Structure formats: structure tokens, C-alpha cells
Amino acid sequence: MSYDFNTIEARWQKYWAENETFKAENNSAKPKYYVLDMFPYPSGAGLHVGHPLGYIASDIYARYKRHKGFNVLHPQGYDSFGLPAEQYAIQTGQHPALTTKENIARYREQLDKIGFSFDWSREVRTSDPTFYKWTQWIFIELFNSWYDDNTNKARKIEDLEAVFEAEGNTTVDAVCDEDVYEFTAEQWNGFSSKEKQEILLKYRLTYLAETEVNWCPQLGTVLANDEIVNGVSERGGYPVIRKKMTQWSMRISAYAQRLLDGLNTIDWPQPLKDSQINWIGKSVGASVTFNVKDHDEIIEVFTTRPDTIFGVSFMTLAPEHDLVQKITTAAQKEEVEAYVEATAKRSERERMADVKTISGVFTGAYAEHPFTKTPVPIWIGDYVLAGYGTGAVMAVPCGDQRDYDFAKHFEIEIPNIFEGVDISEEAFSDKENTIITNSDFLDGLKYKKAVKTAIYELEKLGQGEGKTNYRLRDAVFSRQRYWGEPFPVYYIDGMPQMIDAKYLPVELPEIEKYLPTETGESPLGRADVWAWDTVSNKVVSNALIDDINVFPLELNTMPGWAGSSYYFNRYMDPNNNNEVFSKDAIDYWKEVDLYIGGSEHATGHLLYARFWQKFLFDQGYVPVDEFAKKLINQGMILGTSAIIYRVSGTNAYVTKDLKDQYETEELRVDVGLINSSDELNLEGLKQWQPQFSDAEFILDSGKYIVGREVEKMSKRWFNVVNPDDICNNYGADTLRLYEMFLGPLEQSKPWNTAGITGVHSFLKKLWKLYHNGDVFEITDVEPTKDNLKTLHKTIKKVEDDIENFSFNTSVSTFMIAVNELIAQKCNSKAILEPLLVLISPYAPHIAEELWQKMGYDMSISTASFPLFNEKHLVESTKQYPISFNGKMRFTLELSLDLNKDEIEAAVMAHEKTQQQLAGREPKKVIVVPGKIVNVVG
RNA sequence: GCUGAAGUGGUGGAAUUGGUAGACACGUUGGACUUAAAAUCCAAUGGCCUGUAAGGCCGUGCGGGUUCAAGUCCCGCCUUCAGUACCA
């Protein structure tokens, strides 16, 4: 029987499922290892060959670790709440619960076909009430916590209340809203309950606040900053506008510094760390206050260059700045208002596209320089952003190019405070080579010293202090959507109240119309049964809301990243109904050892998950404050689209090489119609779509050759390759090997089905090597030296490759090994057995099949990884290339038994070497045993 | 603009600490088997020179440098991709 992969793979997939071969135990004498994939959104399109790339890599590693004697946790689940699932439901007009269920079933079927070693008994779905019960629970925990900057950790809100009762808030050093004012213990104790609640809300780690948010009318929801790309929504590409709304927010800014520090302790790709560092955007400098002349107002600015304070010649406020209205003089009022209105109209995108145009207006008001007390004109300009720092800057035109351009444009004075620097053409922003001058007490100082001195003097004046500023904003946590986790929150007198954890989950209500609204009301507002009864502790009909103990529930739902911020911990104890996870389970598994997923989550999921982990760590629920020790970003597999060229205005299509003779337009056609030499199947095309049924073709030597374009795999480009088709035609083992063979894991690469025959024929050769006709045949004869050499070379290489996640080269190594064994006519059991263990992480089905045929009744996954023995690699002689003065080269064959000195002597004694060296004294002879002999003249 | 990654045959890609560049595979060409096709197997395959062979020269984006020896290290450029962007 030839290699019948369909039968073999179906049999072993069934065997693994029935025997729960990959079930992980929460207790084991073996060391633990946790391999995690980023769980998928079950979208309607199903998987294409690009999706499983990371899963195959993690599966190889998980299977390898089992062979190495680890108790491996390798789970999988679905991120089934959120925009993608809901968008698909809206498109198909079906309820998201239904489409999600169907999509998950489809995903599962596709995943099973590829033969992953997932422990499906631990599956989680974020949209399942038994899961989101714990998402709600963590939300409540966050609500009941505040961040103490003294101890640098989150603490219980009761602690804060106790401090307020005893000392007021003047001694508290907490991360909180900017508008909290100071109060004493007496004042606190005199506040009403509602006043107390309002104040506490400003300290909680998740809080309700009216904030300016990114509103996307087409999607009918707000978006987080990381969900916006180039000013439009990441999903769908719709415009986003700024809008004030009352929203739940997560005080992630409290963790800014720890999120930065933690990066040094984890093995994640540098580009990913860089983008998180960038996103957090720490800058160190000073906060400086300027008094406004003839007003009581002060302007606070943040600057990274307090050393240039004597270079200030004007100030600029963002057009949205609160002070603009207050300080503008009557004479300037009209002009200022016109400008403010004009900028407000411009969308984020227009502002970004139009960076080069300099615009601004003078307010007529002046600030007072803290040291010189000279008047400083106050301008407004849209190059200053309301959302960063204080929304105001002290402009130092000689040291900052934007200030310089603004000053030049409006003919504002540009004083020079840098010694020996020409600023007639541009600003001078080189910190390192700065010597300050014209700056009173800062004269002659260099950058670092000047910064310190300036801050010291500002503090003495009470007009400034050293300050660190972060770009990271608190994350908006409300979505005006149906398909998400409901908040465990109801409102009494407008103040949010948490539902007691013992009554969770608060389940998503059934509603008929779940479509989002353009105006911003949440679809949950349409639910009839969506009120909270504080007596029965149940969700009840809205009609009862007039009852004294029935209150309205929160109408928003949580964003897509809620469930994904802790799911990795839930896998450790997924069926626990009493706790999010037991202490035993979390203490045993601790953290993810290897996490594989795409880099697109760098500033979303991966930042939020780190934040929640640190919070859970502060609360003592998890033993480590980084959830994933090592992370790898797999690259994307791209599609290779096929392009045909239609002669304009006709239904004739011209082959690629002749297209320049015509005026043509490009059309993409199904890649399934193209053979391995880029030739188009003309009959197939005619049947593919009606528009081609009477197409004519202009051919070159009877062939139509298509153009190729590498781009994202997508239905709209007709370049999607389905893994099911590959599994049916070549088998899952071939798919797995080929995806690895395509290139380095981290790299993006185009899919090309043509090349798959290479790895497929490797499997056929492997099969044939141990079969005589239809009969499985191996021998017990002692392996030869050559057999052992092939085997141990392979063990060494494959082990190194897996440890370095360089899976592509292992596949080549297997091919070489099998070719060598075929040449050696080796079907020795002593070789096959370890060889199968090496291959089994990559091609598990064929390995199991041959393993069983050898007579084992246990799964190959229980076998140990073979030990490498170097002695089998040693050759009796080796050819040494010798180079002399870079020009003359010859090889010398020497016995490997020789030691270093003997090789050296042999080289010197060699006739040709002596000729080369004639007349020259060699300075030294470098001999590296097993490597190359080097003669240095 | 800034940050990061990367440039190697017709193609995907190999190449421990600098040590015979192009492993392995696809594709292409020729051959064997076959009525034929598929499948399989064998051989050749970076470029150029020499009739073949032997051999030589040139070759890892470009220009320099270090070294007996550079795809690999150093300096200066160019190009591509990704992320980010008026961040004070």
C-alpha cells in the first residue's frame, strides 16, 4: 500500500481525541511547560493557510517538549466577543450568538484536520457566560482598587477610604483624575454618600468619566487609540471623530512605568518592545507655570528642555485649551473664535495630512516669564495638541524647529541662547553639543547641568518642578455594542454600583435588534429585561424600574480586549466555577513559557494583558507580574494573486508578455485557475464567472501567462488558499512541513502551492523506505557507521533548530537524512525508531502510523527524544583548505586523530606548503581541529 | 521625520564564534521507464572565458576599510518592508 495520508491522518486524529492523548495534568512529577497561541477570532471566512502558521510552530514546540519530558500545557480557545463576530453577524443578518457558534464549529473542524496537539478539555470562549463571569469579576476587582504611588502597587479601595477618614487626601500619593481637590478628614466625614462616591471614582482603577473619545459613527461605537490607524478605524476604515461621552476607562496610566520596566525582564522581540516603549512614550522634563498678565490665570506647560527657558519668546496654546476663551482680548476675539471654529471642523485626518501649513492666531494676552518677568505673547496654534501634556507649550524658537517655523511665519523674535551656533536658517536641537548663553544663571552650562539648575531655580520660585510625562492615555473600556461582556454595574442616583460577585455572571440579554446605532445609544437600551433587582439579585424587567429596589443596568458592553487580557490564566483551571483559577493551578503553571502570535497586537492586547497581569499580581492572585516569558511573532503568509489583462473596451484578454502592445486593465482571477508555471486554465476561467463565458484570448505560443502580485490573502483578491484543500490533496503532515519549510517563522512570505511537491515527496520516500511493496519491512541488523552518522547528524541539527525556533532548516535536514538512508539502503529499526521521534513533532500522523507498525501500542508522543552521541559523527580524515596571503589555496587531507600540534607539523611538512612559504618566515600557523587550518605568512 | 527589520541564483531560502557562498526545495533542460500521460528514478543547473575536460576570472544592494581570510566586522550611502508620527 502506498502512503495513504487521508486514512492515516483520520485514524490518528480520532485516536488522539478518544484517548485524550494531549490532556495536561495540573499536577505532575515532570517539569511544566506552557505553550500558548493567540486564540483566534472565529470570523466567518474560516481559516486560510496563513492562519495556522503560528499554531504549527507552537505545536511542534509543544510536541518536542513532551518528548523532552515536560508536562506540557497547550490549550486553544476562541476570542468570540467583539467587533469582527458582530460585523459578520450583521452582514449575514443572523444573531451573533448563532454565527459565533457556527464559525467556531467550522474553525474546530479545520483545526482538527491539521492534527494539533491541543488539550481541548480546556477550551475557553470569551463569549461564554462561564468565562465572562470572571471577566466581570476582574472588572469589579479593578473598580474596588486604587493605585498607591508610594508603595507602587494597586490597593483595596477600603484602605483609601480609611485614610480619607483619618487624614483626608493630602497625605495620599495616588494616581487619580486631575480635577481632585484637597480635603481634610473632617471635610471627608462631612461629605454625603454621593459626594464620597464621586470622589472615590476619581481614584478607582476603572472609573466612569466624561471623556473626549474617538467616535466612529459607521461602526456605531467608540474606539481605543490602538483601534485607529491613520485617523480611520482599523476595522472597515471608517472616519473617526472626537466626541464627549461618559465612558468607563481603565487607569492603565498608573502602570506606565512598570509596563516599561517589565519589558527588561521578558524575552520578547525587540521591535515589539520598541513599539510598546513608543506607545507609552515616556519623556522626562519639567512642568513650568507662567502667570498670565492682568489675569489670575496661570498656564502650565510641560517641557523636556527647561534649560532653554531663557529662549522663550512666545507661548502657544492648543485651540481647544480652556484658557483660550478666558484670556483672549476683545480686539482679538473675533479672529481667535474664527480660528478655533475652523480647527474644530477639521477632522483628525485633515490635520494630519496638512502638517506643513503653519497656522495660528495671537490672543492679545501676555504671560510673564518666570525669571526675566518680561511679557511673553500668548498665541494659539493647531501644531499644539490638546491631548498631549497640558495642551500648551513654552515656545523656544531657537531650539525647536516647529517653534522656529511658527516664529518665522508670524515674525516673532528668535533670541539665540546657544553659544557659537548659527540659527539664521534653522533651530538648533542638538542637546549633546549645547552650551547655554544669554541665560542669566545658566550661562556657560551644558545641557544636563543646565536642566538641573533650571529645575532647581523654578522650584525655588514655586513655578515649576521636574516631571515625567507619558503619552499613554487611560484606555476607554465602554463600547456601544451588543456583542460584548455586559458590565456588572447598575446605577443608583446616577452613581455606579457593583453587583456582588456571588451573583455573577450577569448574562447578556436576548434582544431582537442588536444592530448598533449611529447616535451612540447602546443596543442594550432596547432590551426589555435589563434592570437589577437588589433584593432578588436578578436581572428583571425594565417595567419594574419604578420599584424602590430595582435599578437600571449599564447599557454599554466591554471591548474586545477584555476577555483576552487574562484568558491565558484561565486555561490553567478553565472549569473552575468558584474561582477565576485556583491557587494551586496558578502556582503550578505560573506563566506562559512560550507565546506565539502576530505583531499586530503589540499596542493592544499585549499591553492590556500585561496591565491586567500586573494588577492581578498586586492583588496577590497571580505569582508573577509578567504573563509571558518568551514571545515570538510569526510572520504573515501572503497570497500570490493572479492577474489577467483585459484589452480596454473589449472582452479580450492578452497574455502578460504581450500586454504592452495594448491598452489594458488588470483583473484578479482565482488562483485555483493557475498551474505551477503561471499558465491560465482558459476553460476554467470561462466557467468561473459568467462575464468570462465568451471571453477571447490573445495568446503567446498557445499559452496565457498571468501576472503575479504578492498581497494579503483575502477573498476580494481571489488569492485565498484553503488548508482543507491542501490536507485533502497532500495531507496535514505535508501542510505542516511545507508551512515550516517556506522560510523563517518570523518572516512574512508568499504562499505558493507549487513548491509543496518537494516536502510531499519526502514523506512518500520516508514511507517507501520502510515498505517493501505493500508490506512494512524493517530489520534488526546492526546499523552501519554511515547509518549512525546520518542519524546523529540529524538529531543534533533538529534539536538545535527547534531550540532556536528555526523550523525551516529542520525540514531540509529530514530530507537529507532520508535521501542518505535511501542511498545506504538502510531500513534498520535502530535508525527508524529515533528518526520517527525526531520527525513526529513536524509530521505527527505518519510518525504515529510507522511507530505503531513497529509494534508499539503507545502514542509516539510518550517517547523520549533521542540522545545525541558525537562519536558517530567523527570521520577518520578531513579535508583542510589552506589559504595563504588570501591568494593561494590548497587542501590538505589529514587524519582527525592528530592533535593540534601534529596537524600544525603536518601542514608545515607538506610539500606544497613549503613551496608557498619559500623565502618567507611564517608568523604563525593557526590550526583549529575539526575546522580549517590557517597558515599566516 | 523618527524607530525597527531586511537586501544572497530564475524562485523560496541555507551558511555555529569571520573560515571552500548558494545546503535543501521549487522551476528549467536532458535522459530512463510507459502506447501515452501521470507518478517515479537518474543527470545538469550563479555568471563569464576556454571546443570538451582540467582550469581560470567575476560574483551575497552600492562605495570604501580592517583581516592571511568578510554574506558575516567597521565607516558612508542606496533601496524595500513594518511600526509610529506636529509628543513640546
PDB file of N, CA and C in Angstrom, chain A residues 32 80 158 172 473 542 659 661 812 824:
ATOM      1  N   LYS A  32       6.928  21.607  34.297  1.00  0.00           N
ATOM      2  CA  LYS A  32       5.824  22.109  33.462  1.00  0.00           C
ATOM      3  C   LYS A  32       6.358  22.951  32.304  1.00  0.00           C
ATOM      4  N   SER A  80     -14.332  35.196  21.097  1.00  0.00           N
ATOM      5  CA  SER A  80     -15.550  35.203  20.294  1.00  0.00           C
ATOM      6  C   SER A  80     -16.475  36.387  20.531  1.00  0.00           C
ATOM      7  N   GLU A 158     -10.926  50.139  50.164  1.00  0.00           N
ATOM      8  CA  GLU A 158     -11.221  50.329  51.600  1.00  0.00           C
ATOM      9  C   GLU A 158     -10.048  51.001  52.302  1.00  0.00           C
ATOM     10  N   VAL A 172      -2.121  61.422  50.685  1.00  0.00           N
ATOM     11  CA  VAL A 172      -2.195  60.303  49.741  1.00  0.00           C
ATOM     12  C   VAL A 172      -1.430  60.635  48.470  1.00  0.00           C
ATOM     13  N   ARG A 473      -2.422  57.008  27.288  1.00  0.00           N
ATOM     14  CA  ARG A 473      -3.676  57.512  27.860  1.00  0.00           C
ATOM     15  C   ARG A 473      -4.408  56.370  28.552  1.00  0.00           C
ATOM     16  N   ASN A 542     -37.550  45.865  32.742  1.00  0.00           N
ATOM     17  CA  ASN A 542     -37.434  47.313  32.876  1.00  0.00           C
ATOM     18  C   ASN A 542     -38.719  47.929  33.431  1.00  0.00           C
ATOM     19  N   LYS A 659       1.142  42.230 -23.232  1.00  0.00           N
ATOM     20  CA  LYS A 659       0.205  43.247 -22.770  1.00  0.00           C
ATOM     21  C   LYS A 659       0.644  44.675 -23.112  1.00  0.00           C
ATOM     22  N   GLN A 661       1.538  45.786 -25.823  1.00  0.00           N
ATOM     23  CA  GLN A 661       1.108  46.183 -27.165  1.00  0.00           C
ATOM     24  C   GLN A 661      -0.332  46.691 -27.177  1.00  0.00           C
ATOM     25  N   SER A 812      14.675  20.588   5.846  1.00  0.00           N
ATOM     26  CA  SER A 812      15.755  20.231   4.926  1.00  0.00           C
ATOM     27  C   SER A 812      16.591  19.101   5.491  1.00  0.00           C
ATOM     28  N   GLN A 824      21.904   4.519   1.379  1.00  0.00           N
ATOM     29  CA  GLN A 824      22.565   3.476   2.190  1.00  0.00           C
ATOM     30  C   GLN A 824      21.720   2.200   2.247  1.00  0.00           C
TER      31      GLN A 824
END
